[in-house]
Amino acid sequence: MLDKIQNILKEIETIEVKTKDQLENYRLRYTSRKGLLNELFEDFKTVANDQKRAVGQELNKLKTLAEQRLKDFTEAIENSESDAAGSATDLTLPQAPNFTGTVHPLTLVRQRVLEIFGRMGFSHEEGPEIETDWYNFTALNFAEHHPARDMQDTFFVEKKEVQKDDVLLRTHTSNVQIRLMERKKPPIRSIMIGRVYRNEAISARAHCQFHQIEGLYVDKNVSFKDLKDTLLHFAKEMYGKDVTVRLRPSYFPFTEPSAEIDVSCFICGGKGCNMCKGSGWVEIAGSGMVDPNVLASCGIDPEEYTGFAFGMGVERIANLKYRVKDLRMFFENDVRFLRQFEGA
Ligand code: PHE
């Protein structure tokens, strides 16, 4: 019996098990219920008492080795299988989608507005956000004590001895009008887009920073009708071809006459709904004929030239288009919000 044990020991020590089939054969031959080990343990019962000790030791040695090797072979085969799975990646499968970011809703509006006015021959201008009082107020015909200059609306950067030299964060994009007219002689036809600042408490409906779009057209014989037709065309392109516009008298220091532009509600078609608060109209812009004083302060002869200007809020347009309930979302850059504009 000892010989038999020794032979099997040798067998197990030298055997090579590489595949699942070989592993199963190993198990069947040695460690399974009907395998050689159990057979030996059966035979052990018949071993003479004086030999039991020696045979028993060898038998246990064999058993430990057989089980250890079974464990090693199983592990080795499992590992090589997972390696094989790794190298067998199917390279013809389509790539997992890779998120590349989206265009911000305010940028979408900006691009659309520039496109619409671009086709009408308007160029695109930009100007500084840190500005002097002259460009933000004085040259725009704001009277010295006009309430809009008040600390409550304007973020001042530096107070100077002369009011027109005060440095501030621009409160509207109209400063670019002045810079443009100083630099360029008519005809001028430009769109100006940019960030503006006002000292307001931040809430769902107001923010201390927002964006404006301003338009300026100065040439010989520019009339109020040109203003209306230009904005009507814009409204149809932006909000749908069925909309109409109406002008309401208003006041801005830099335009005379001035008008607020409303567009017929493109949600309810003018019947009255939540968006237009039942009125059938939504306000989209302030506008007017450039005040002769403004032309004169930029060195343009108001006897020879006339012009119109208008200003709109970019967030306002985005809100009308995408119904964003809380203005702050435009500035928080939460990707869960931004991803909703994928493909918009
Ligand atoms: N700048 C004005 C504002 O911020 C808007 C405007 C621009 C009105 C041009 C008329 C003409 O309220």
XYZ file of C-alpha atoms and ligand atoms in Angstrom:
356
model
C 0.000 0.000 0.000
C 2.851 2.376 0.791
C 4.177 1.844 -2.748
C 0.841 2.691 -4.220
C 0.732 5.891 -2.212
C 4.257 6.818 -3.301
C 3.393 6.285 -6.975
C 0.334 8.467 -6.807
C 2.315 11.106 -4.932
C 4.831 11.208 -7.779
C 2.067 11.362 -10.341
C 0.453 14.310 -8.642
C 3.758 16.114 -8.196
C 4.610 15.960 -11.872
C 1.190 16.208 -13.511
C 0.437 19.248 -15.655
C -3.066 20.655 -15.681
C -3.655 23.496 -18.143
C -7.206 23.294 -19.376
C -10.608 22.979 -17.812
C -10.941 19.463 -19.195
C -7.633 18.415 -17.673
C -8.727 19.926 -14.396
C -11.933 17.938 -14.413
C -9.995 14.754 -15.217
C -7.640 15.478 -12.336
C -10.537 15.939 -9.987
C -12.240 12.764 -11.144
C -9.069 10.727 -10.905
C -7.840 11.866 -7.511
C -10.109 13.915 -5.296
C -13.685 13.086 -6.315
C -15.852 10.756 -4.296
C -14.953 7.849 -6.538
C -11.328 8.949 -6.985
C -8.106 7.286 -5.970
C -7.851 9.075 -2.639
C -11.142 7.791 -1.351
C -10.247 4.374 -2.643
C -7.039 4.483 -0.577
C -8.894 5.600 2.507
C -11.223 2.622 2.031
C -8.201 0.330 1.754
C -6.706 1.940 4.854
C -9.354 0.206 6.936
C -7.752 -3.129 6.066
C -4.200 -2.101 6.930
C -2.662 -4.018 9.778
C -2.688 -2.132 13.067
C 1.093 -1.932 13.444
C 1.364 -0.288 10.036
C -1.557 2.109 10.400
C 0.607 4.895 11.766
C 3.162 4.931 8.939
C 0.591 4.423 6.173
C -1.745 6.998 7.738
C 0.990 9.666 7.704
C 1.743 9.061 4.039
C -1.912 8.995 3.136
C -2.512 12.345 4.808
C 0.490 13.783 3.008
C -0.980 12.616 -0.277
C -4.377 14.032 0.545
C -2.959 17.471 1.440
C -0.882 17.586 -1.712
C -3.729 16.459 -3.963
C -6.061 19.113 -2.560
C -3.456 21.856 -2.651
C -2.659 21.155 -6.283
C -6.362 21.105 -7.186
C -6.691 24.557 -5.654
C -3.598 25.892 -7.482
C -4.693 24.490 -10.843
C -8.205 25.942 -10.452
C -6.851 29.407 -9.636
C -4.352 29.364 -12.476
C -7.002 28.397 -14.987
C -9.428 31.068 -13.747
C -6.747 33.762 -13.977
C -5.691 32.839 -17.457
C -9.345 32.839 -18.477
C -9.910 36.422 -17.349
C -6.705 37.476 -19.119
C -7.965 35.851 -22.236
C -11.266 37.711 -21.910
C -9.314 40.992 -21.657
C -7.326 40.407 -24.771
C -10.374 39.208 -26.645
C -12.101 42.639 -26.517
C -14.220 43.065 -29.601
C -12.670 46.034 -31.370
C -15.527 46.268 -33.843
C -18.034 47.264 -31.143
C -19.159 50.929 -31.313
C -17.308 53.206 -28.886
C -18.941 54.021 -25.557
C -20.308 57.572 -25.909
C -17.884 60.184 -24.660
C -19.558 63.297 -23.208
C -17.932 66.352 -24.736
C -19.864 69.239 -23.163
C -22.647 71.448 -24.505
C -23.018 75.000 -25.716
C -24.283 77.251 -22.909
C -27.882 78.454 -23.477
C -26.774 82.098 -23.372
C -24.206 81.338 -26.074
C -26.894 79.637 -28.140
C -29.005 82.807 -27.961
C -26.013 84.989 -28.743
C -25.122 82.935 -31.812
C -28.711 83.002 -33.051
C -29.059 86.778 -32.582
C -25.763 87.469 -34.357
C -26.868 85.233 -37.203
C -30.234 86.983 -37.629
C -28.785 90.502 -37.548
C -25.733 89.427 -39.510
C -27.978 88.594 -42.443
C -29.438 92.119 -42.191
C -25.951 93.563 -42.533
C -25.169 94.251 -38.864
C -21.560 93.768 -37.803
C -20.544 92.608 -34.320
C -18.770 94.918 -31.876
C -17.502 94.508 -28.333
C -16.409 96.946 -25.648
C -15.009 97.082 -22.116
C -16.937 95.960 -19.040
C -14.958 98.316 -16.792
C -15.903 101.719 -18.082
C -15.839 105.413 -17.277
C -18.920 107.416 -16.428
C -18.523 109.248 -19.729
C -19.194 106.188 -21.893
C -21.755 104.622 -19.591
C -23.741 107.755 -18.710
C -22.626 111.262 -19.661
C -22.166 110.783 -23.406
C -25.499 108.966 -23.411
C -27.245 112.140 -22.303
C -27.824 111.105 -18.687
C -28.447 114.267 -16.668
C -25.993 114.868 -13.858
C -28.352 113.711 -11.139
C -30.157 111.027 -13.084
C -31.263 108.298 -10.642
C -29.623 105.549 -12.758
C -26.235 106.864 -11.702
C -27.168 106.219 -8.120
C -24.977 103.956 -6.022
C -27.863 101.523 -5.736
C -27.736 100.556 -9.376
C -24.116 101.055 -10.289
C -21.026 99.290 -9.012
C -18.418 102.023 -8.804
C -14.788 101.015 -9.040
C -13.236 104.416 -8.447
C -14.689 107.846 -7.721
C -12.832 110.718 -9.422
C -12.961 114.463 -8.988
C -14.928 114.973 -12.163
C -18.023 112.813 -12.441
C -17.476 111.840 -16.067
C -14.125 110.270 -15.107
C -15.584 107.921 -12.462
C -14.696 104.295 -13.132
C -17.533 101.767 -12.896
C -18.798 98.407 -14.110
C -20.969 99.137 -17.110
C -24.679 98.970 -16.364
C -25.639 98.424 -19.998
C -23.970 97.744 -23.350
C -24.787 101.252 -24.593
C -21.197 102.267 -23.809
C -20.161 100.389 -26.949
C -22.472 102.629 -29.036
C -20.502 105.659 -27.940
C -17.112 104.040 -28.494
C -18.210 102.923 -31.933
C -19.574 106.310 -33.015
C -16.437 108.040 -31.774
C -14.307 105.723 -33.861
C -16.359 105.304 -36.999
C -18.307 107.652 -39.204
C -21.774 106.613 -40.465
C -23.097 104.440 -41.941
C -22.892 102.338 -38.786
C -24.852 99.132 -38.433
C -23.736 97.015 -35.485
C -24.810 94.565 -32.816
C -23.105 94.677 -29.444
C -23.372 91.816 -26.983
C -21.846 91.585 -23.560
C -22.060 91.257 -19.825
C -23.413 94.098 -17.716
C -23.599 94.676 -13.951
C -26.139 96.178 -11.597
C -26.196 96.312 -7.860
C -29.221 94.097 -7.313
C -29.962 91.455 -4.687
C -29.552 88.042 -6.308
C -32.801 86.094 -6.575
C -34.591 83.814 -9.025
C -35.679 86.894 -10.991
C -32.734 89.292 -10.654
C -28.971 89.017 -10.730
C -26.112 91.441 -10.307
C -24.712 90.338 -13.664
C -26.545 89.629 -16.886
C -26.106 90.068 -20.630
C -27.460 92.614 -23.059
C -27.714 92.816 -26.790
C -27.704 96.249 -28.256
C -28.240 97.322 -31.835
C -27.281 100.598 -33.461
C -28.004 101.876 -36.938
C -26.874 105.381 -37.922
C -27.050 106.738 -41.456
C -28.781 109.386 -43.534
C -32.577 109.110 -43.407
C -32.874 106.318 -40.849
C -36.478 106.445 -39.684
C -38.663 105.103 -36.925
C -40.188 102.758 -39.493
C -36.763 101.203 -40.094
C -36.581 100.520 -36.360
C -39.965 98.867 -36.282
C -39.393 96.773 -39.409
C -35.973 95.612 -38.248
C -37.324 94.468 -34.899
C -40.385 92.878 -36.478
C -38.121 90.843 -38.734
C -35.960 89.875 -35.765
C -39.014 88.828 -33.720
C -40.309 86.628 -36.536
C -36.923 84.953 -36.961
C -36.441 84.459 -33.247
C -39.926 83.625 -31.979
C -41.817 82.375 -35.033
C -43.195 83.818 -38.257
C -46.705 84.392 -36.882
C -45.723 86.927 -34.235
C -46.390 90.653 -34.503
C -44.848 93.511 -32.558
C -46.270 96.584 -30.892
C -44.464 99.678 -29.666
C -45.304 101.401 -26.410
C -44.071 104.920 -25.618
C -41.230 104.887 -23.115
C -38.274 106.917 -21.922
C -34.507 106.515 -22.162
C -32.125 109.464 -21.797
C -30.257 108.468 -24.977
C -33.213 108.006 -27.321
C -35.997 110.349 -28.418
C -38.663 109.240 -29.063
C -38.311 105.989 -27.130
C -40.404 102.845 -27.252
C -40.754 99.568 -25.446
C -41.111 96.669 -27.916
C -43.634 93.927 -27.193
C -44.078 90.767 -29.221
C -47.427 88.966 -29.434
C -47.327 85.968 -27.118
C -46.022 83.067 -29.154
C -47.255 80.520 -26.621
C -50.958 81.337 -26.606
C -51.041 83.338 -29.840
C -52.300 86.404 -27.969
C -55.228 84.813 -26.119
C -53.583 85.216 -22.718
C -51.579 82.633 -20.746
C -49.130 82.281 -17.870
C -46.186 83.512 -19.850
C -47.779 86.786 -21.004
C -49.649 87.081 -17.687
C -52.922 87.088 -19.571
C -52.105 90.180 -21.630
C -51.274 88.444 -24.935
C -47.987 90.426 -25.189
C -44.460 89.937 -23.884
C -41.907 92.709 -23.614
C -38.656 91.990 -25.454
C -36.723 95.238 -25.921
C -36.230 98.921 -25.231
C -35.589 101.114 -28.232
C -35.742 104.539 -29.813
C -34.244 107.068 -32.190
C -30.751 108.049 -31.088
C -31.020 111.401 -29.276
C -29.350 114.232 -31.262
C -27.313 115.064 -28.131
C -25.766 111.602 -28.214
C -24.815 111.893 -31.889
C -23.318 115.322 -31.200
C -21.253 114.101 -28.228
C -19.670 111.536 -30.563
C -18.884 114.101 -33.244
C -21.690 113.086 -35.611
C -23.777 115.893 -37.102
C -27.411 115.306 -36.000
C -28.598 117.553 -38.847
C -27.132 115.183 -41.379
C -27.589 111.798 -39.722
C -30.261 109.989 -37.766
C -30.218 106.581 -36.163
C -32.045 104.042 -34.083
C -30.913 101.884 -31.172
C -32.407 99.021 -29.220
C -31.409 96.892 -26.256
C -32.498 93.450 -25.105
C -31.652 91.065 -22.275
C -30.008 87.825 -23.368
C -31.299 85.942 -20.297
C -34.767 87.229 -21.088
C -34.633 85.805 -24.610
C -33.255 82.503 -23.281
C -36.055 82.398 -20.716
C -38.732 82.945 -23.312
C -37.189 80.266 -25.500
C -36.287 77.634 -22.898
C -38.493 78.561 -19.860
C -35.787 78.631 -17.258
C -37.575 79.442 -13.992
C -34.548 80.557 -12.013
C -32.139 83.107 -13.518
C -29.310 81.930 -11.261
C -29.086 78.666 -13.193
C -27.443 80.513 -16.083
C -24.485 81.331 -13.868
C -24.097 78.220 -11.731
C -22.898 75.987 -14.561
C -24.446 72.879 -13.081
C -23.836 70.257 -15.773
C -27.253 68.686 -15.095
C -28.775 71.981 -16.279
C -26.342 72.550 -19.135
C -26.721 69.038 -20.551
C -30.379 69.753 -21.227
C -29.279 72.046 -24.045
C -27.478 69.327 -25.928
C -28.476 69.693 -29.550
C -30.729 72.704 -28.796
N -29.554 100.437 -22.439
C -30.945 100.325 -22.165
C -31.138 99.629 -20.808
O -30.231 99.044 -20.334
C -31.675 99.578 -23.248
C -31.751 100.371 -24.503
C -30.766 100.325 -25.433
C -32.863 101.175 -24.751
C -30.846 101.052 -26.623
C -32.962 101.888 -25.916
C -31.950 101.824 -26.849
O -32.208 99.655 -20.253
